[in-house]
Coordinates of C-alpha atoms in Angstrom, one line a residue:
X11 CA 137.8 131.9 -13.9
X12 CA 135.9 132.9 -10.6
X13 CA 134.4 136.3 -10.0
X14 CA 136.9 137.0 -7.2
X15 CA 139.9 136.4 -9.5
X16 CA 138.3 138.7 -12.1
X17 CA 137.9 141.5 -9.5
X18 CA 141.4 140.9 -8.3
X19 CA 142.8 141.4 -11.9
X20 CA 140.7 144.5 -12.3
X21 CA 142.2 145.9 -9.1
X22 CA 145.7 145.2 -10.5
X23 CA 144.8 146.9 -13.7
X24 CA 143.6 150.0 -11.9
X25 CA 146.9 150.1 -9.9
X26 CA 148.9 149.9 -13.1
X27 CA 147.0 152.9 -14.5
X28 CA 147.6 154.8 -11.3
X29 CA 151.3 154.1 -11.4
X30 CA 151.6 155.2 -15.0
X31 CA 149.9 158.5 -14.0
X32 CA 152.4 158.9 -11.2
X33 CA 155.4 158.3 -13.4
X34 CA 154.1 160.8 -16.0
X35 CA 153.7 163.4 -13.3
X36 CA 157.2 162.7 -12.1
X37 CA 158.7 163.4 -15.5
X38 CA 156.6 166.6 -15.9
X39 CA 158.2 168.0 -12.7
X40 CA 161.8 167.7 -14.1
X41 CA 163.7 170.9 -15.0
X42 CA 164.4 171.8 -18.6
X43 CA 167.9 170.4 -18.4
X44 CA 166.6 166.9 -18.2
X45 CA 165.6 164.9 -21.3
X46 CA 162.1 163.4 -20.9
X47 CA 160.5 160.6 -23.0
X48 CA 158.7 161.7 -26.1
X49 CA 155.2 161.0 -24.8
X50 CA 152.3 163.4 -25.2
X51 CA 150.4 164.2 -22.0
X52 CA 147.1 164.0 -23.9
X53 CA 147.7 160.4 -25.0
X54 CA 144.7 158.2 -24.1
X55 CA 145.4 155.7 -21.4
X56 CA 145.0 152.1 -22.6
X57 CA 141.9 150.5 -21.0
X58 CA 143.3 147.0 -21.0
X59 CA 142.1 143.7 -22.0
X60 CA 138.9 143.8 -20.0
X61 CA 137.5 146.7 -22.1
X62 CA 137.2 144.5 -25.1
X63 CA 134.9 141.9 -23.6
X64 CA 131.7 141.2 -25.5
X65 CA 128.8 143.3 -24.0
X66 CA 126.7 140.1 -23.4
X67 CA 129.5 138.5 -21.3
X68 CA 130.3 141.8 -19.6
X69 CA 126.6 142.2 -18.6
X70 CA 126.5 138.7 -17.2
X71 CA 129.7 139.2 -15.2
X72 CA 128.6 142.4 -13.5
X73 CA 125.1 141.1 -12.9
X74 CA 126.6 138.1 -11.0
X75 CA 128.8 140.4 -9.0
X76 CA 125.9 142.6 -8.1
X77 CA 123.7 139.6 -7.0
X78 CA 126.4 137.9 -5.0
X79 CA 127.4 140.8 -2.8
X80 CA 124.6 142.4 -0.7
X81 CA 126.5 144.1 2.1
X82 CA 129.7 146.0 2.8
X83 CA 132.7 145.7 2.6
X84 CA 132.2 142.9 0.0
X85 CA 130.0 145.1 -2.1
X86 CA 133.0 147.2 -2.9
X87 CA 133.7 144.7 -5.7
X88 CA 130.9 146.3 -7.6
X89 CA 132.6 149.7 -7.4
X90 CA 135.8 148.1 -8.7
X91 CA 133.8 146.9 -11.7
X92 CA 132.7 150.5 -12.4
X93 CA 136.3 151.6 -12.1
X94 CA 137.7 149.5 -15.0
X95 CA 136.7 151.6 -18.0
X96 CA 133.9 153.5 -19.5
X97 CA 132.0 150.5 -20.9
X98 CA 132.2 148.7 -17.5
X99 CA 131.0 151.9 -15.8
X100 CA 128.0 152.4 -18.0
X101 CA 126.8 148.7 -17.7
X102 CA 127.4 148.9 -13.9
X103 CA 125.3 152.0 -13.6
X104 CA 122.6 150.3 -15.7
X105 CA 122.5 147.2 -13.4
X106 CA 122.7 148.9 -10.0
X107 CA 119.2 150.1 -8.9
X108 CA 118.3 152.8 -6.5
X109 CA 117.8 152.0 -2.8
X110 CA 114.1 152.3 -3.3
X111 CA 114.1 149.5 -5.8
X112 CA 116.8 147.2 -4.3
X113 CA 117.2 148.3 -0.7
X114 CA 121.0 148.6 -1.0
X115 CA 123.5 151.4 -0.9
X116 CA 126.1 151.3 -3.6
X117 CA 127.4 154.5 -5.2
X118 CA 127.7 157.8 -3.3
X119 CA 124.6 159.2 -5.1
X120 CA 122.5 156.6 -3.3
X121 CA 123.0 158.6 -0.1
X122 CA 120.9 161.3 -1.7
X123 CA 118.2 158.9 -3.0
X124 CA 115.1 157.8 -1.0
X125 CA 115.3 154.6 0.9
X126 CA 113.3 151.4 0.4
X127 CA 109.5 151.5 1.0
X128 CA 109.1 148.4 3.1
X129 CA 112.1 147.4 5.3
X130 CA 114.2 150.3 6.5
X131 CA 117.9 150.7 6.0
X132 CA 119.6 150.3 9.4
X133 CA 122.6 152.5 10.3
X134 CA 124.3 153.7 13.4
X135 CA 126.0 157.0 14.5
X136 CA 129.2 157.3 16.5
X137 CA 129.8 160.5 18.4
X138 CA 133.3 161.9 19.0
X139 CA 132.9 164.3 21.9
X140 CA 136.5 165.5 21.8
X141 CA 136.3 166.7 18.2
X142 CA 132.5 167.4 18.0
X143 CA 132.3 164.9 15.0
X144 CA 129.5 162.6 14.2
X145 CA 129.9 159.7 11.8
X146 CA 127.2 157.7 10.1
X147 CA 127.9 154.0 9.4
X148 CA 126.0 151.4 7.5
X149 CA 124.9 148.4 9.6
X150 CA 122.9 147.4 12.6
X151 CA 125.6 147.8 15.2
X152 CA 129.3 148.5 15.3
X153 CA 131.5 145.6 14.3
X154 CA 134.5 144.5 16.4
X155 CA 136.9 144.4 13.4
X156 CA 136.3 148.0 12.5
X157 CA 135.3 147.2 9.0
X158 CA 132.2 149.4 9.2
X159 CA 131.1 151.2 6.1
X160 CA 131.3 155.0 6.6
X161 CA 128.5 156.8 4.8
X162 CA 128.6 160.4 6.0
X163 CA 130.2 162.5 8.7
X164 CA 129.4 165.8 10.3
X165 CA 131.3 168.4 12.4
X166 CA 129.6 170.7 14.9
X167 CA 130.7 174.3 14.6
X168 CA 129.4 176.8 17.2
X169 CA 128.9 180.3 16.0
X170 CA 127.8 183.5 17.8
X171 CA 124.1 183.3 16.8
X172 CA 123.8 179.7 15.5
X173 CA 125.2 176.2 15.4
X174 CA 126.3 174.6 12.1
X175 CA 126.7 170.9 11.4
X176 CA 128.8 170.6 8.2
X177 CA 128.1 167.2 6.5
X178 CA 130.8 165.5 4.4
X179 CA 131.2 162.3 2.4
X180 CA 134.5 161.6 4.1
X181 CA 135.6 161.4 7.7
X182 CA 138.1 164.3 7.9
X183 CA 137.3 167.0 5.3
X184 CA 134.7 169.5 6.4
X185 CA 135.5 172.4 4.1
X186 CA 132.6 173.9 2.1
X187 CA 135.1 174.5 -0.7
X188 CA 135.8 170.8 -1.0
X189 CA 134.1 168.4 -3.4
X190 CA 133.4 166.2 -0.4
X191 CA 130.9 168.7 1.0
X192 CA 127.4 167.2 1.1
X193 CA 125.4 169.9 2.9
X194 CA 124.8 171.4 6.3
X195 CA 122.4 171.8 9.1
X196 CA 122.0 175.2 10.7
X197 CA 120.1 176.1 13.9
X198 CA 118.8 179.3 15.3
X199 CA 120.1 180.9 18.5
X200 CA 117.8 179.0 20.8
X201 CA 118.3 175.6 19.1
X202 CA 114.6 175.3 18.4
X203 CA 114.6 175.7 14.6
X204 CA 116.9 174.1 12.1
X205 CA 117.2 174.2 8.3
X206 CA 118.8 171.5 6.2
X207 CA 120.8 172.7 3.2
X208 CA 121.8 170.3 0.4
X209 CA 124.7 171.0 -2.0
X210 CA 122.6 169.9 -4.9
X211 CA 119.0 170.0 -6.0
X212 CA 116.9 167.0 -4.9
X213 CA 116.2 165.8 -8.5
X214 CA 117.7 166.0 -11.9
X215 CA 114.6 168.0 -13.1
X216 CA 116.0 171.0 -11.2
X217 CA 119.0 171.2 -13.6
X218 CA 118.5 173.8 -16.3
X219 CA 119.9 173.7 -19.8
X220 CA 123.6 174.5 -20.1
X221 CA 124.2 178.2 -20.2
X222 CA 126.2 179.3 -17.2
X223 CA 129.1 177.9 -15.3
X224 CA 128.5 175.8 -12.2
X225 CA 129.9 176.9 -8.9
X226 CA 132.0 173.7 -8.7
X227 CA 135.1 173.0 -10.7
X228 CA 137.3 169.9 -11.4
X229 CA 139.7 170.7 -8.6
X230 CA 139.3 169.6 -5.1
X231 CA 139.6 173.1 -3.7
X232 CA 138.0 176.2 -5.2
X233 CA 138.3 179.8 -4.4
X234 CA 136.9 180.8 -1.0
X235 CA 135.1 183.7 -2.8
X236 CA 133.0 181.2 -4.7
X237 CA 130.7 179.6 -2.1
X238 CA 129.4 176.1 -2.4
X239 CA 125.8 175.7 -3.6
X240 CA 123.2 175.3 -0.8
X241 CA 119.6 174.5 -1.3
X242 CA 117.2 174.4 1.6
X243 CA 115.4 171.1 1.5
X244 CA 113.8 170.8 5.0
X245 CA 113.0 172.8 8.1
X246 CA 113.0 171.2 11.6
X247 CA 111.2 172.9 14.5
X248 CA 111.1 171.9 18.2
X249 CA 108.2 173.2 20.3
X250 CA 109.0 175.6 23.1
X251 CA 108.4 174.3 26.6
X252 CA 107.2 177.5 28.3
X253 CA 106.0 175.8 31.5
X254 CA 109.3 174.0 31.9
X255 CA 107.4 170.7 32.5
X256 CA 109.2 167.4 32.2
X257 CA 108.3 165.5 29.1
X258 CA 109.5 164.3 25.7
X259 CA 110.6 166.6 22.9
X260 CA 108.0 167.5 20.3
X261 CA 109.3 168.2 16.8
X262 CA 108.1 168.7 13.3
X263 CA 110.0 168.5 10.1
X264 CA 108.7 170.1 6.9
X265 CA 110.4 168.5 3.8
X266 CA 110.4 171.2 1.2
X267 CA 111.7 168.9 -1.5
X268 CA 109.3 166.0 -0.9
X269 CA 105.6 166.3 -1.8
X270 CA 102.9 164.7 0.4
X271 CA 101.8 162.7 -2.6
X272 CA 105.0 160.6 -2.2
X273 CA 103.4 158.5 0.5
X274 CA 100.1 158.1 -1.3
X275 CA 99.4 155.2 -3.6
X276 CA 101.3 155.7 -6.9
X277 CA 103.2 158.7 -5.5
X278 CA 107.0 159.2 -5.8
X279 CA 109.7 161.3 -4.2
X280 CA 112.4 163.2 -6.1
X281 CA 115.3 160.9 -6.9
X282 CA 118.5 162.4 -8.2
X283 CA 120.4 160.2 -10.6
X284 CA 123.7 162.0 -10.6
X285 CA 125.7 164.8 -8.9
X286 CA 125.3 168.2 -10.7
X287 CA 129.0 168.9 -10.5
X288 CA 132.2 167.2 -11.5
X289 CA 134.3 165.5 -8.8
X290 CA 138.0 165.1 -8.8
X291 CA 139.1 161.5 -8.6
X292 CA 141.9 162.4 -6.3
X293 CA 139.4 163.5 -3.7
X294 CA 138.4 160.0 -3.0
X295 CA 140.6 157.1 -1.9
X296 CA 139.7 153.9 -3.6
X297 CA 137.0 153.1 -6.1
X298 CA 134.5 155.6 -4.8
X299 CA 136.4 158.2 -6.8
X300 CA 135.4 156.5 -10.1
X301 CA 131.9 155.9 -8.7
X302 CA 131.3 159.5 -8.1
X303 CA 133.1 160.7 -11.2
X304 CA 131.2 158.2 -13.3
X305 CA 127.9 159.8 -12.4
X306 CA 129.0 163.2 -13.7
X307 CA 129.0 164.7 -17.1
X308 CA 127.5 168.1 -16.2
X309 CA 130.3 170.5 -15.5
X310 CA 128.8 173.6 -17.1
X311 CA 125.1 173.4 -16.3
X312 CA 123.2 175.9 -14.3
X313 CA 120.9 175.0 -11.5
X314 CA 117.5 176.5 -10.7
X315 CA 116.7 177.3 -7.1
X316 CA 113.0 177.5 -7.8
X317 CA 113.0 173.9 -8.9
X318 CA 114.1 172.7 -5.5
X319 CA 110.9 173.4 -3.6
X320 CA 107.7 171.7 -4.5
X321 CA 105.7 174.9 -4.8
X322 CA 102.8 173.4 -6.8
X323 CA 102.2 170.5 -4.3
X324 CA 101.6 170.2 -0.6
X325 CA 104.8 169.4 1.3
X326 CA 105.3 166.3 3.4
X327 CA 105.5 167.1 7.1
X328 CA 106.9 164.7 9.6
X329 CA 106.0 164.7 13.3
X330 CA 107.4 162.8 16.3
X331 CA 105.3 159.8 17.3
X332 CA 103.7 160.5 20.7
X333 CA 105.1 158.2 23.4
X334 CA 102.9 156.6 26.0
X335 CA 103.3 156.9 29.8
X336 CA 104.3 153.7 31.5
X337 CA 102.9 153.6 35.0
X338 CA 105.2 150.9 36.4
X339 CA 108.4 152.3 34.9
X340 CA 107.2 155.9 35.5
X341 CA 108.6 157.1 32.1
X342 CA 107.6 157.7 28.5
X343 CA 108.0 154.7 26.2
X344 CA 108.1 154.0 22.5
X345 CA 108.4 150.6 20.7
X346 CA 111.7 150.7 18.9
X347 CA 111.6 146.9 18.2
X348 CA 114.9 146.3 20.0
X349 CA 116.9 148.9 18.1
X350 CA 117.1 151.3 21.1
X351 CA 118.3 150.2 24.5
X352 CA 119.1 153.3 26.5
X353 CA 116.6 155.9 27.7
X354 CA 117.4 159.4 26.3
X355 CA 115.6 162.6 25.6
X356 CA 117.1 162.4 22.1
X357 CA 115.2 159.2 21.2
X358 CA 112.4 159.8 18.7
X359 CA 110.3 158.2 15.9
X360 CA 108.9 160.3 13.0
X361 CA 105.7 159.6 11.1
X362 CA 103.8 161.5 8.5
X363 CA 101.6 164.4 9.8
X364 CA 98.5 164.2 7.5
X365 CA 95.0 165.6 7.6
X366 CA 92.0 163.2 7.4
X367 CA 91.0 164.9 4.1
X368 CA 94.0 163.4 2.4
X369 CA 92.6 159.9 2.5
X370 CA 95.8 158.3 3.4
X371 CA 95.5 154.8 4.9
X372 CA 95.9 154.5 8.7
X373 CA 98.7 151.9 8.2
X374 CA 100.7 154.4 6.1
X375 CA 100.1 157.2 8.7
X376 CA 101.5 155.0 11.5
X377 CA 104.5 153.8 9.5
X378 CA 107.7 155.0 11.1
X379 CA 109.7 156.8 8.4
X380 CA 112.7 157.6 10.7
X381 CA 113.7 156.4 14.1
X382 CA 116.7 157.4 16.2
X383 CA 117.8 156.2 19.6
X384 CA 120.7 155.6 22.0
X385 CA 122.3 152.2 22.5
X386 CA 125.6 153.3 24.2
X387 CA 127.4 156.2 25.6
X388 CA 128.3 157.6 22.2
X389 CA 126.5 155.2 19.9
X390 CA 123.1 155.7 18.4
X391 CA 121.0 153.8 15.8
X392 CA 119.3 155.4 12.8
X393 CA 116.8 153.6 10.7
X394 CA 115.2 155.3 7.7
X395 CA 112.9 154.4 4.8
X396 CA 111.2 156.0 1.9
X397 CA 110.7 158.9 1.1
X398 CA 113.8 160.1 3.2
X399 CA 117.3 159.7 2.0
X400 CA 120.3 158.9 4.1
X401 CA 121.5 162.5 4.0
X402 CA 118.1 163.9 5.0
X403 CA 117.7 161.4 7.8
X404 CA 121.2 162.0 9.1
X405 CA 120.7 165.8 9.2
X406 CA 117.4 165.4 11.1
X407 CA 119.1 163.2 13.7
X408 CA 121.9 165.7 14.0
X409 CA 119.4 168.3 15.2
X410 CA 118.7 166.1 18.2
X411 CA 122.4 166.5 19.4
X412 CA 122.2 170.3 19.7
X413 CA 121.5 171.9 23.1
X414 CA 117.8 173.0 23.5
X415 CA 117.4 174.8 26.8
X416 CA 114.1 176.3 25.7
X417 CA 112.5 172.9 24.9
X418 CA 113.4 170.9 28.1

């Protein structure tokens, strides 16, 4: 039997389970005058024939699926494998590596994990001016058949003294009370300083022993009186242009959750392995629900704010790479290696800002960690690598969209 036929049967099995759940809910909504089947609601759902496969055979099947599909949307077959049952889910989680190790995005938690060290992960951003929505997709450029993989989305909300970019895992739910809430970016009044807030600590080490209830619950919506968790993981600042001279923007980004040692030899950046709250499967459409739920078993754990910031180590600071002045073109230029085609004040490249005393190789200092640029009227490319995650890179790029009258 081919791998495609196996995945097809798994999809059918998941559909049957969903239909049985719908029928059970239908009977539970009947009035007392109706007679319902004598079936307990707590009866376990049968996992089907695929749950009884020998572990060795199961491991080989999932490994072949993982190796055969490297890009979206074909990589969704791996998520369907994790959706079959608990045994399939555990083996799938064991086989799938972090983006740092394999250079691929698979489960939603990979959006909070650092990217690969060598070749960057290439994405693009679509801007919807009418609704002030920005969507991050995986891939080099938009495809014609609209099969692009949505990674994150953000909505710009103007307030009296600041501007917020609410970041979500889905395209149309930007409520902070939703389990789809990923974090936010907030600016000051002038648009010169921004703070990135994550809905979870940057690593599993920040999770304390169980002792108090989490602020998230199993339902998709929670009480508005219980705010979503926010942990400041970075601060972005744009230099003021007091003389009002024409020139490129100058920015710095202090990564509070990433130590400077992460770019040194043998160093590492915080890598969360799971979400610190439980997610409702109904919040996702498709296999991503099981993918997110599968990573969660901590519904009653407390979280330490002090563990988020690297207080005992020097923080990583990123700065924009200085462009050079082109005499013939009479403009500032940066080498984006073909990824940026339209001149814009928003275009930038970020590199590590290090002191000579840190003994970091020159090649590492000049390595572009994040680059962002315009390729169309409302289309921008975003390429990021270690030690940034997709969420952190997307939030930094969003800061470039806000109005900055004091910097230009």
